[in-house]
Coordinates of C-alpha atoms and ligand atoms in Angstrom, one line a residue:
M1 CA -68.3 29.1 228.5
T2 CA -68.2 26.6 225.6
D3 CA -65.6 23.8 225.3
H4 CA -64.1 25.7 222.4
E5 CA -63.7 28.8 224.7
L6 CA -62.0 26.6 227.3
Q7 CA -59.7 25.3 224.6
I8 CA -58.8 28.9 223.7
V9 CA -58.2 29.9 227.3
T10 CA -55.9 26.9 227.8
I11 CA -53.9 27.7 224.7
L12 CA -53.5 31.3 225.7
E13 CA -52.6 30.5 229.2
Q14 CA -49.9 28.0 228.3
A15 CA -48.4 30.1 225.5
K16 CA -45.4 32.4 226.0
T17 CA -44.3 33.2 222.4
I18 CA -46.5 34.1 219.4
A19 CA -45.2 34.4 215.9
V20 CA -47.3 36.7 213.7
V21 CA -47.2 35.7 210.0
G22 CA -48.0 38.7 207.9
A23 CA -47.1 41.2 210.5
S24 CA -47.4 44.9 209.4
D25 CA -45.3 47.7 210.6
D26 CA -48.2 50.1 209.9
W27 CA -49.7 50.9 213.4
K28 CA -53.1 51.2 212.0
R29 CA -53.3 47.7 210.6
P30 CA -55.0 44.9 212.7
S31 CA -51.9 42.8 212.8
F32 CA -50.0 45.7 214.6
Y33 CA -53.0 46.1 217.0
V34 CA -52.8 42.3 217.8
M35 CA -48.9 42.3 218.3
K36 CA -49.0 45.4 220.5
Y37 CA -51.8 44.0 222.6
L38 CA -50.2 40.6 223.0
Q39 CA -46.8 42.1 223.9
K40 CA -48.6 44.2 226.6
Q41 CA -50.1 41.0 228.0
G42 CA -46.6 39.5 228.5
Y43 CA -46.2 37.4 225.3
R44 CA -43.0 37.5 223.3
I45 CA -43.9 38.3 219.7
A46 CA -42.0 37.3 216.7
P47 CA -43.2 39.2 213.6
I48 CA -42.8 37.4 210.2
N49 CA -42.6 39.5 207.0
P50 CA -40.0 38.9 204.3
R51 CA -40.3 42.5 203.1
L52 CA -39.3 43.8 206.6
A53 CA -36.8 41.1 207.5
G54 CA -34.0 42.5 209.6
Q55 CA -36.0 45.5 210.8
E56 CA -37.9 45.8 214.0
I57 CA -41.5 46.1 214.9
L58 CA -42.4 47.0 218.6
G59 CA -38.7 46.4 219.5
E60 CA -38.7 42.8 218.2
P61 CA -36.6 41.7 215.1
V62 CA -38.7 40.8 212.1
F63 CA -37.9 37.4 210.4
A64 CA -38.4 36.4 206.8
S65 CA -39.9 33.0 207.8
L66 CA -40.9 30.9 210.7
S67 CA -37.8 28.7 210.3
D68 CA -35.5 31.8 210.9
I69 CA -36.8 32.3 214.5
P70 CA -34.1 31.4 216.9
F71 CA -36.4 30.5 219.8
A72 CA -39.3 28.3 220.6
V73 CA -42.6 29.4 219.3
D74 CA -46.0 28.3 220.9
I75 CA -48.6 29.9 218.6
V76 CA -48.3 30.7 215.0
D77 CA -50.9 33.5 214.3
V78 CA -51.6 33.9 210.6
F79 CA -52.7 37.1 208.8
R80 CA -52.5 35.6 205.3
R81 CA -54.8 34.3 202.5
P82 CA -56.3 30.8 203.0
D83 CA -54.3 29.5 200.0
D84 CA -51.0 30.3 201.8
C85 CA -52.1 28.5 205.0
P86 CA -51.2 24.8 204.2
E87 CA -47.5 25.8 203.7
I88 CA -47.5 27.9 206.8
A89 CA -49.0 24.9 208.7
R90 CA -46.1 22.7 207.5
D91 CA -43.7 25.4 208.7
A92 CA -45.3 25.7 212.1
I93 CA -45.0 21.9 212.5
A94 CA -41.4 22.1 211.5
I95 CA -40.5 24.6 214.2
G96 CA -42.5 22.7 216.9
A97 CA -45.3 25.2 217.4
K98 CA -48.2 23.9 219.5
C99 CA -51.0 25.9 217.9
L100 CA -51.9 27.1 214.5
W101 CA -54.1 30.2 214.7
L102 CA -55.8 31.6 211.6
Q103 CA -57.1 35.1 212.0
I104 CA -60.7 36.4 211.5
G105 CA -61.6 35.8 207.9
V106 CA -58.9 33.2 207.3
V107 CA -60.3 29.7 207.0
S108 CA -58.3 26.8 205.5
H109 CA -59.5 23.3 206.2
A110 CA -56.5 21.9 204.4
A111 CA -54.2 23.7 206.8
E112 CA -56.3 22.6 209.7
K113 CA -56.0 19.0 208.8
I114 CA -52.3 19.2 208.2
A115 CA -51.7 20.9 211.7
Q116 CA -54.1 18.7 213.5
D117 CA -52.6 15.4 212.0
A118 CA -49.3 16.6 213.5
G119 CA -50.9 17.1 216.9
L120 CA -51.3 20.9 216.9
S121 CA -54.3 22.7 218.2
V122 CA -56.0 24.8 215.5
I123 CA -58.1 27.9 216.0
M124 CA -59.6 29.5 212.9
N125 CA -61.5 32.6 212.0
K126 CA -60.7 34.2 215.4
C127 CA -58.3 36.9 216.7
P128 CA -56.1 36.2 219.8
K129 CA -56.3 39.8 220.9
I130 CA -60.1 39.7 220.9
E131 CA -60.3 36.2 222.5
H132 CA -57.8 37.2 225.2
S133 CA -59.4 40.5 226.1
R134 CA -62.8 38.8 226.1
L135 CA -61.9 35.7 228.1
S136 CA -59.2 37.0 230.5
G137 CA -61.8 38.2 232.9
L138 CA -60.1 41.6 233.1
L139 CA -62.3 44.6 234.0
G140 CA -61.5 46.4 230.8
N141 CA -63.4 49.1 229.1
G142 CA -65.4 46.7 226.9
G143 CA -68.1 45.2 229.0
F144 CA -67.1 41.9 227.4
A145 CA -68.5 38.8 229.0
S146 CA -65.7 36.5 230.0
G147 CA -68.0 33.6 231.2
L148 CA -65.6 33.1 234.0
L149 CA -66.7 33.3 237.7
S150 CA -64.4 33.6 240.7
A151 CA -64.5 34.5 244.3
R152 CA -60.8 35.2 244.1
R153 CA -59.1 38.6 243.7
Q154 CA -58.6 39.9 240.3
K155 CA -55.0 39.7 239.4
V156 CA -53.2 43.0 239.6
S157 CA -49.6 41.8 239.3
L158 CA -47.6 38.9 238.2
P159 CA -47.0 36.2 239.2
P160 CA -50.6 35.1 239.9
V161 CA -51.6 33.4 243.2
P162 CA -51.7 29.7 242.5
A163 CA -55.3 28.4 242.6
R164 CA -57.3 25.3 241.5
N165 CA -58.5 25.7 237.9
G166 CA -56.7 29.1 237.8
G167 CA -59.3 30.3 240.4
F168 CA -62.2 30.1 238.1
V169 CA -65.4 28.2 237.7
T170 CA -68.0 28.4 235.0
S171 CA -71.8 28.0 235.2
H172 CA -74.8 28.4 232.9
N173 CA -77.2 28.7 235.9
L174 CA -78.9 32.1 236.1
E175 CA -79.0 32.2 239.9
T176 CA -75.1 31.7 240.0
L177 CA -74.5 34.2 237.1
A178 CA -76.7 36.9 238.7
V179 CA -74.7 36.8 241.8
H180 CA -71.2 36.2 240.5
A181 CA -70.9 37.2 236.8
G182 CA -68.6 40.2 236.2
T183 CA -67.9 40.8 239.9
R184 CA -64.8 39.3 241.3
P185 CA -63.2 40.7 244.6
D186 CA -61.4 43.9 243.9
G187 CA -57.7 43.3 242.8
A188 CA -56.3 46.2 244.8
T189 CA -58.2 45.9 248.1
G190 CA -59.9 42.5 248.2
A191 CA -63.2 44.2 248.6
R192 CA -65.8 41.5 247.9
I193 CA -68.4 43.9 246.5
T194 CA -67.4 45.7 243.2
P195 CA -66.4 49.1 244.4
L196 CA -68.2 52.2 243.2
Y197 CA -65.5 53.8 241.1
Q198 CA -66.8 57.3 241.5
T199 CA -64.3 59.0 239.2
A200 CA -64.5 61.1 236.1
A201 CA -61.1 60.0 234.6
F202 CA -58.3 57.5 234.9
T203 CA -54.6 57.9 235.0
F204 CA -52.3 56.7 232.3
D205 CA -49.1 54.7 233.3
D206 CA -47.0 56.5 230.7
A207 CA -47.3 58.2 227.3
D208 CA -47.2 54.9 225.4
H209 CA -50.1 53.5 227.7
A210 CA -52.1 56.7 226.9
A211 CA -51.5 56.3 223.1
S212 CA -52.4 52.6 223.2
L213 CA -55.8 53.4 225.0
Y214 CA -56.5 56.3 222.7
D215 CA -55.9 54.1 219.7
L216 CA -58.0 51.2 221.2
Q217 CA -55.0 48.9 221.1
E218 CA -55.5 47.7 224.7
P219 CA -58.6 47.6 226.9
G220 CA -58.7 50.1 229.8
N221 CA -60.3 53.3 231.0
V222 CA -59.6 56.8 229.8
Y223 CA -62.6 58.9 230.7
G224 CA -65.9 58.3 232.4
R225 CA -68.0 59.2 229.4
L226 CA -66.7 56.0 227.6
S227 CA -66.2 53.5 230.3
N228 CA -66.0 52.9 234.1
P229 CA -65.0 49.7 236.0
T230 CA -68.2 49.5 238.0
T231 CA -70.2 49.9 234.9
A232 CA -68.0 47.3 233.1
A233 CA -68.9 44.8 235.9
L234 CA -72.5 45.4 235.4
E235 CA -72.1 45.1 231.6
Q236 CA -70.4 41.7 232.0
K237 CA -73.2 40.5 234.4
I238 CA -75.9 41.5 232.0
A239 CA -74.1 40.0 229.0
S240 CA -73.5 36.7 230.9
L241 CA -77.2 36.3 231.8
D242 CA -78.1 36.7 228.2
G243 CA -75.3 34.4 226.9
A244 CA -74.0 37.4 225.0
I245 CA -70.5 38.5 224.0
G246 CA -70.6 41.9 225.6
A247 CA -72.8 44.9 226.7
C248 CA -72.8 48.6 226.9
C249 CA -74.7 50.2 229.8
V250 CA -76.1 53.7 229.3
A251 CA -78.2 56.4 231.2
S252 CA -81.7 55.0 230.5
G253 CA -83.6 52.5 228.4
H254 CA -84.3 55.3 225.9
A255 CA -80.6 55.9 225.6
A256 CA -80.0 52.2 225.1
Q257 CA -82.4 52.3 222.1
L258 CA -80.6 55.4 220.6
I259 CA -77.1 53.8 221.2
A260 CA -78.2 50.5 219.8
L261 CA -79.5 51.9 216.5
Y262 CA -76.9 54.7 216.1
P263 CA -74.2 52.5 214.6
L264 CA -76.5 51.2 212.0
M265 CA -78.5 54.3 211.0
A266 CA -77.9 57.2 208.7
P267 CA -80.3 59.9 207.3
G268 CA -82.8 58.2 204.9
R269 CA -82.5 54.8 206.7
K270 CA -85.5 53.1 208.3
I271 CA -86.4 51.0 211.3
I272 CA -89.4 48.6 211.2
A273 CA -90.8 48.3 214.7
S274 CA -93.7 46.5 216.4
K275 CA -96.9 48.5 217.0
H276 CA -96.9 47.1 220.4
L277 CA -94.0 49.0 222.0
Y278 CA -93.9 51.0 225.2
G279 CA -95.6 54.3 224.3
G280 CA -92.4 56.3 225.0
S281 CA -90.5 54.2 222.4
I282 CA -93.2 54.9 219.9
T283 CA -92.7 58.6 220.4
Q284 CA -89.0 58.3 220.2
F285 CA -89.0 56.2 217.1
T286 CA -91.7 58.1 215.1
Q287 CA -91.1 61.6 216.3
S288 CA -87.7 62.3 217.9
F289 CA -85.6 60.1 215.6
K290 CA -87.2 61.9 212.6
S291 CA -85.0 64.9 213.3
F292 CA -81.9 62.6 212.6
G293 CA -83.4 61.8 209.2
W294 CA -84.3 58.3 210.5
D295 CA -87.6 56.9 209.4
A296 CA -89.7 54.4 211.4
E297 CA -92.7 52.2 210.3
L298 CA -94.8 50.4 212.9
V299 CA -96.2 47.0 211.9
D300 CA -98.5 44.4 213.4
I301 CA -95.7 42.1 214.7
H302 CA -98.0 39.1 214.5
D303 CA -98.7 39.6 210.8
L304 CA -95.5 38.0 209.6
G305 CA -96.3 38.6 206.0
A306 CA -96.6 42.3 206.7
V307 CA -93.3 42.3 208.5
E308 CA -91.7 40.5 205.6
R309 CA -93.0 43.0 203.1
A310 CA -92.0 46.0 205.3
V311 CA -88.4 44.9 205.5
E312 CA -88.2 44.6 201.7
D313 CA -87.5 48.3 201.5
Q314 CA -83.7 48.5 201.0
Q315 CA -83.4 51.4 203.3
V316 CA -84.5 49.3 206.3
T317 CA -81.6 48.7 208.6
A318 CA -83.1 47.0 211.6
L319 CA -86.2 45.1 212.9
F320 CA -87.2 46.1 216.4
A321 CA -89.7 44.5 218.8
E322 CA -90.3 43.9 222.5
S323 CA -90.2 40.2 223.6
L324 CA -93.1 41.0 226.0
S325 CA -94.6 44.3 225.4
N326 CA -95.4 47.0 227.9
P327 CA -98.1 47.2 229.0
D328 CA -100.3 45.0 226.9
G329 CA -98.3 41.8 227.3
I330 CA -98.0 41.0 223.6
V331 CA -95.4 38.3 223.0
S332 CA -93.3 38.5 219.9
D333 CA -92.5 35.4 217.9
I334 CA -88.7 36.1 218.1
E335 CA -87.6 33.1 216.1
A336 CA -89.8 33.9 213.1
L337 CA -88.8 37.6 213.3
A338 CA -85.1 36.7 213.4
H339 CA -85.6 34.6 210.3
I340 CA -87.3 37.5 208.4
A341 CA -84.6 40.0 209.5
H342 CA -81.7 37.7 208.6
N343 CA -83.2 36.8 205.1
A344 CA -83.2 40.6 204.5
G345 CA -79.6 41.0 205.8
I346 CA -80.6 43.2 208.9
P347 CA -80.2 42.5 212.6
L348 CA -83.2 41.8 214.9
I349 CA -83.1 44.1 218.0
I350 CA -85.3 42.9 220.9
D351 CA -86.3 45.0 223.9
N352 CA -86.3 42.4 226.7
T353 CA -87.1 44.8 229.6
M354 CA -90.3 43.3 230.6
A355 CA -89.2 39.6 230.4
T356 CA -85.6 40.0 231.5
P357 CA -83.1 37.2 230.8
V358 CA -84.6 35.2 233.6
M359 CA -87.9 34.8 231.6
C360 CA -86.6 35.0 228.0
K361 CA -83.2 34.8 226.3
P362 CA -83.9 36.4 222.9
G363 CA -80.4 35.4 221.7
D364 CA -81.3 31.8 221.9
F365 CA -84.0 32.4 219.3
G366 CA -81.9 34.4 216.9
A367 CA -82.0 38.0 218.2
D368 CA -78.8 39.9 217.4
I369 CA -79.0 42.8 219.8
I370 CA -81.0 43.0 223.0
V371 CA -81.8 46.3 224.8
Y372 CA -83.0 46.9 228.3
S373 CA -84.3 49.6 230.4
T374 CA -82.3 48.5 233.6
T375 CA -84.5 51.0 235.5
K376 CA -87.2 48.2 235.6
F377 CA -86.6 44.7 236.8
L378 CA -82.8 44.5 236.4
S379 CA -82.1 47.2 239.1
G380 CA -85.5 46.1 240.6
H381 CA -85.8 48.5 243.4
G382 CA -86.9 51.7 241.7
N383 CA -83.7 53.5 242.7
A384 CA -81.5 53.8 239.6
L385 CA -82.3 54.8 236.0
G386 CA -80.3 52.9 233.4
G387 CA -80.2 51.0 230.1
A388 CA -78.2 48.3 228.4
V389 CA -77.3 47.3 224.8
V390 CA -76.3 43.7 224.6
D391 CA -74.6 42.1 221.6
M392 CA -74.9 38.4 221.0
G393 CA -71.8 38.7 218.7
Q394 CA -73.6 36.7 215.9
F395 CA -74.5 39.3 213.2
D396 CA -71.9 39.5 210.5
W397 CA -71.7 43.3 210.0
A398 CA -69.6 42.9 206.9
K399 CA -72.5 41.0 205.2
A400 CA -75.3 43.4 206.3
R401 CA -77.6 44.7 203.6
T402 CA -76.5 48.3 204.2
S403 CA -73.0 49.4 205.0
S404 CA -72.6 51.0 208.4
A405 CA -70.2 52.9 210.6
L406 CA -68.8 49.5 211.6
T407 CA -67.7 48.6 208.0
E408 CA -66.6 52.0 206.9
P409 CA -63.2 53.6 207.7
N410 CA -63.5 55.6 211.0
P411 CA -61.9 59.0 210.6
A412 CA -61.8 59.5 214.4
Y413 CA -59.7 56.4 214.9
H414 CA -57.2 56.9 212.0
G415 CA -59.4 55.3 209.4
I416 CA -59.6 51.8 211.0
R417 CA -62.7 49.7 210.1
F418 CA -64.3 48.4 213.4
A419 CA -65.6 45.2 211.8
E420 CA -62.1 44.4 210.5
T421 CA -60.1 45.4 213.6
F422 CA -62.5 44.1 216.3
G423 CA -64.2 41.3 214.5
T424 CA -67.0 39.9 216.8
L425 CA -66.4 42.6 219.3
S426 CA -66.9 45.5 216.8
Y427 CA -70.4 46.5 217.5
I428 CA -70.1 46.6 221.2
T429 CA -66.6 48.3 221.1
F430 CA -68.1 50.9 218.7
C431 CA -70.9 51.6 221.2
H432 CA -68.4 52.5 223.8
A433 CA -65.6 54.0 221.8
S434 CA -67.6 56.0 219.4
V435 CA -71.3 56.4 220.2
L436 CA -71.0 56.9 223.9
R437 CA -68.0 59.1 223.4
D438 CA -69.8 61.4 220.9
L439 CA -73.4 61.3 222.1
G440 CA -72.6 60.9 225.9
P441 CA -75.6 59.3 227.6
T442 CA -73.4 57.4 230.0
M443 CA -74.7 55.4 232.9
A444 CA -73.7 57.1 236.3
P445 CA -71.4 54.8 238.1
M446 CA -73.6 55.0 241.2
N447 CA -76.5 53.7 239.1
A448 CA -74.3 50.9 237.9
F449 CA -73.4 50.1 241.5
L450 CA -77.1 49.9 242.6
T451 CA -78.0 47.9 239.6
L452 CA -75.3 45.4 240.3
T453 CA -76.7 44.8 243.8
G454 CA -80.2 44.7 242.5
M455 CA -79.4 42.1 239.8
E456 CA -78.0 39.6 242.4
T457 CA -81.6 38.8 243.3
L458 CA -83.2 39.1 239.8
P459 CA -84.0 35.3 239.4
L460 CA -85.6 35.2 243.0
R461 CA -87.6 38.4 242.4
M462 CA -88.8 37.4 238.9
R463 CA -90.1 34.1 240.4
Q464 CA -92.1 36.0 243.1
H465 CA -93.3 38.8 240.6
N466 CA -94.7 36.1 238.3
E467 CA -96.3 34.0 241.1
N468 CA -98.0 37.1 242.5
A469 CA -99.1 38.3 239.1
K470 CA -100.9 35.1 238.3
K471 CA -102.8 35.3 241.6
V472 CA -103.7 38.9 241.1
A473 CA -104.6 38.4 237.4
E474 CA -107.0 35.6 238.4
F475 CA -108.6 37.7 241.2
L476 CA -109.2 40.6 238.9
R477 CA -110.6 38.5 236.1
A478 CA -113.2 37.1 238.5
H479 CA -114.2 40.5 239.9
P480 CA -117.7 41.8 238.8
K481 CA -116.5 45.4 238.4
I482 CA -113.8 44.4 235.9
A483 CA -114.6 44.0 232.1
S484 CA -111.3 42.4 231.0
V485 CA -107.8 41.6 232.1
S486 CA -105.0 41.6 229.5
W487 CA -102.5 39.0 230.8
S488 CA -100.9 36.4 228.4
G489 CA -100.9 33.7 231.1
F490 CA -104.7 33.0 230.5
H491 CA -105.3 29.9 228.3
D492 CA -107.6 32.0 226.1
S493 CA -105.2 34.8 225.8
P494 CA -104.2 35.5 222.1
C495 CA -100.5 35.2 223.1
F496 CA -100.9 32.2 225.3
E497 CA -99.0 29.8 222.9
L498 CA -96.2 32.3 222.3
S499 CA -95.9 32.9 225.9
Q500 CA -95.5 29.2 226.5
K501 CA -92.7 29.1 223.9
Y502 CA -90.7 32.2 224.8
L503 CA -91.4 32.9 228.5
T504 CA -90.5 30.9 231.5
L505 CA -92.0 31.4 235.0
G506 CA -95.2 32.9 233.7
A507 CA -96.5 35.8 231.6
G508 CA -94.9 38.7 233.4
S509 CA -96.1 40.9 236.1
V510 CA -97.0 44.1 234.1
F511 CA -100.3 44.0 232.6
T512 CA -103.6 46.0 232.2
F513 CA -107.2 45.5 233.1
T514 CA -110.3 47.6 232.2
L515 CA -112.9 48.8 234.7
K516 CA -116.5 48.7 233.7
G517 CA -116.9 52.1 235.4
G518 CA -114.6 54.0 232.9
Y519 CA -112.5 57.1 233.3
E520 CA -113.7 58.2 236.8
A521 CA -113.6 54.7 238.2
G522 CA -110.0 54.4 236.9
Q523 CA -109.0 57.6 238.7
R524 CA -110.7 56.7 241.9
L525 CA -109.3 53.1 241.9
V526 CA -105.6 54.3 241.9
E527 CA -106.4 57.0 244.5
N528 CA -107.9 54.5 246.8
C529 CA -105.0 52.1 246.8
N530 CA -102.8 52.2 249.9
L531 CA -100.3 49.5 249.3
L532 CA -99.9 49.9 245.5
S533 CA -98.0 53.1 244.7
H534 CA -99.6 55.5 242.2
L535 CA -96.6 56.2 239.9
A536 CA -95.3 56.0 236.4
N537 CA -92.8 53.1 236.6
V538 CA -92.8 49.3 236.4
G539 CA -90.6 46.5 237.6
D540 CA -90.1 47.6 241.2
T541 CA -90.2 45.3 244.2
R542 CA -93.2 47.4 245.2
S543 CA -96.5 46.9 243.5
L544 CA -97.4 49.9 241.3
I545 CA -100.5 51.2 239.7
I546 CA -101.4 53.9 237.2
H547 CA -104.4 55.0 235.2
P548 CA -102.9 55.8 231.7
A549 CA -105.9 57.8 230.3
S550 CA -105.5 60.5 233.0
T551 CA -101.7 60.4 233.2
T552 CA -99.3 58.9 230.6
H553 CA -101.8 59.2 227.7
R554 CA -103.8 62.2 228.9
Q555 CA -102.7 64.4 226.0
L556 CA -104.4 62.0 223.5
D557 CA -108.1 62.3 222.3
D558 CA -110.3 59.3 222.4
Q559 CA -109.5 58.2 218.9
Q560 CA -105.6 58.5 219.5
K561 CA -106.1 56.6 222.8
Q562 CA -107.8 53.8 220.9
Q563 CA -105.0 53.7 218.3
A564 CA -102.5 53.4 221.2
G565 CA -104.6 50.5 222.7
I566 CA -105.7 52.6 225.7
N567 CA -109.3 53.0 226.9
N568 CA -110.6 55.3 229.6
G569 CA -111.3 52.5 232.2
M570 CA -107.8 50.9 231.6
I571 CA -105.5 50.5 234.6
R572 CA -101.8 49.3 234.4
V573 CA -100.3 47.4 237.3
S574 CA -96.8 46.2 238.0
I575 CA -97.2 43.5 240.5
G576 CA -94.4 43.5 243.2
I577 CA -92.9 40.9 245.5
E578 CA -95.0 41.7 248.6
N579 CA -97.3 38.9 249.9
S580 CA -99.9 38.3 247.2
D581 CA -102.7 38.3 249.9
D582 CA -101.9 41.9 250.7
I583 CA -101.8 43.0 247.2
I584 CA -105.2 41.4 246.4
A585 CA -106.6 42.8 249.7
D586 CA -105.6 46.4 248.7
L587 CA -107.0 46.1 245.2
A588 CA -110.2 44.5 246.6
G589 CA -110.6 47.3 249.2
S590 CA -110.1 49.9 246.5
L591 CA -112.6 48.2 244.2
D592 CA -115.1 48.0 247.0
S593 CA -114.8 51.7 247.8
L594 CA -115.4 52.3 244.2
S595 CA -119.0 51.1 244.4
A596 CA -119.7 53.3 247.4
D597 CA -118.3 56.4 245.6
A598 CA -119.8 55.5 242.2
P599 CA -121.7 58.4 240.7
Ligands
PLP1 N1 -88.6 49.9 227.1 C1 -89.6 49.6 227.8 C2 -90.3 48.3 227.5 C3 -90.0 50.4 228.8 O1 -91.1 50.0 229.6 C4 -89.4 51.6 229.1 C5 -89.9 52.5 230.2 O2 -90.9 52.3 230.7 C6 -88.3 51.9 228.3 C7 -87.9 51.1 227.3 C8 -87.6 53.2 228.5 O3 -86.7 53.1 229.7 P1 -86.2 54.3 230.5 O4 -87.4 54.8 231.2 O5 -85.2 53.7 231.4 O6 -85.6 55.3 229.6

């Protein structure tokens, strides 16, 4: 949590009354959303609108001006043009307000100076509804990261239990975030572990509560296809580890890619993606997405000139790459790619599955959206499929090269524009409220529960994975039956420098090596392993092994295999967290048996 966020939390905690200048009585306008939300949170609102003076909005009298309000006002929230703000700042000072708050899109340095000189706090270009719902630490439906950690029960009723620092601490340390972020003791029962909310639907308090939830005027849960409190806890944990604003968890890594792209894409639009993607992603992008009318072009991600030329096409809507590719360990130059994407007015989406936020935080280098297959290292135990879309909250959708569902009026939500109504939270709110609702690949709450537990040990596991991988890679490289090992941690690897810049802890624990003995040797090696499991997954605590030419890529002919970077003697391993001596001994034994069996 930044100092500015702490300032916002303090302002919102201390305030009781909020005057809203430019209040609308149209329930579909952002100012109405804000007033309704703030009122629900216990603030007294004072709508200001000369045209409506004397009438009521949300049961409160509307005043013509700030000076007409007969009670003390803490915050003056402004939905007006910047030119009007200096005068409003003077009025706010005159009535003794403590904070001048200018809404998203309203920036007036003149008003800021006037208010600050008089001792008022000033917040600009932000929305109190968005900041409150994001920073309050409530388990809402948004998966918004609060940045607040606590071992105290979540408040379920007022007044709150008194506690030092409001019962919260903050931390930027991954180990602490992995354990605590998003997961406070349950408000109702005190259960320390986030309960598994195994329910399909959630009750409404009354008709107005139901209407507010359906209209997205307050955070909360309606139906399990859109959100679930266990899943929301996981979303907050993942977003916190990435330093992001929010996340949306889904049924699988492939679902995450679909959900991430869907808000931006339309028939005729195009994705530029790295050639070095997980094979399943290449099939999804170049074959399955075609039936939506989405086009995909694969480029050599290290040829930055080629990437720049590819994104010149005005139909290109996103640039997509893996931070550390599966399985060939190619490291993307995220900073350079972000620069290219932003110059073209498109977001950079990074699949960070192999690196995880422990080894790489793509948002620190300019990535806008991050996707995960949580099936791999995040859950870590090979027991839960899942995916996540993470939003850094940095991309300005209103300024994107192509218009999108975020900027157009949304017919399913009474014509609101998500970018206008939800500001920095628009993308991730849209992922839940529209994309998950309509496409439906929701993460099962049980999988969220398992992944939450798995993630607590993510930093510890990643350290062990990487230490073991280095030892195994070195052993394999020195072995006479092995032609080559593709692991970016070797000094002579083509990606060594990039791995030094972008990856901490090592070069990852999923990599390939090639046997001199070719196809049959490959099959025999995996069959003869006793500790390494022969299966098609990566990122498990257990060491895993597979021979792609006879399994995942068996449908390809030799030329197609070559294009996919696969050769007949290639083996993919995912090095687990067992003792490295035992992993090496198993591989050594299998390699030995190979010579005995060799034709
Ligand atoms: N992204 C990467 C890098 C992967 O390795 C995988 C699966 O192996 C996926 C995405 C797809 O994830 P899932 O299998 O959870 O759909």
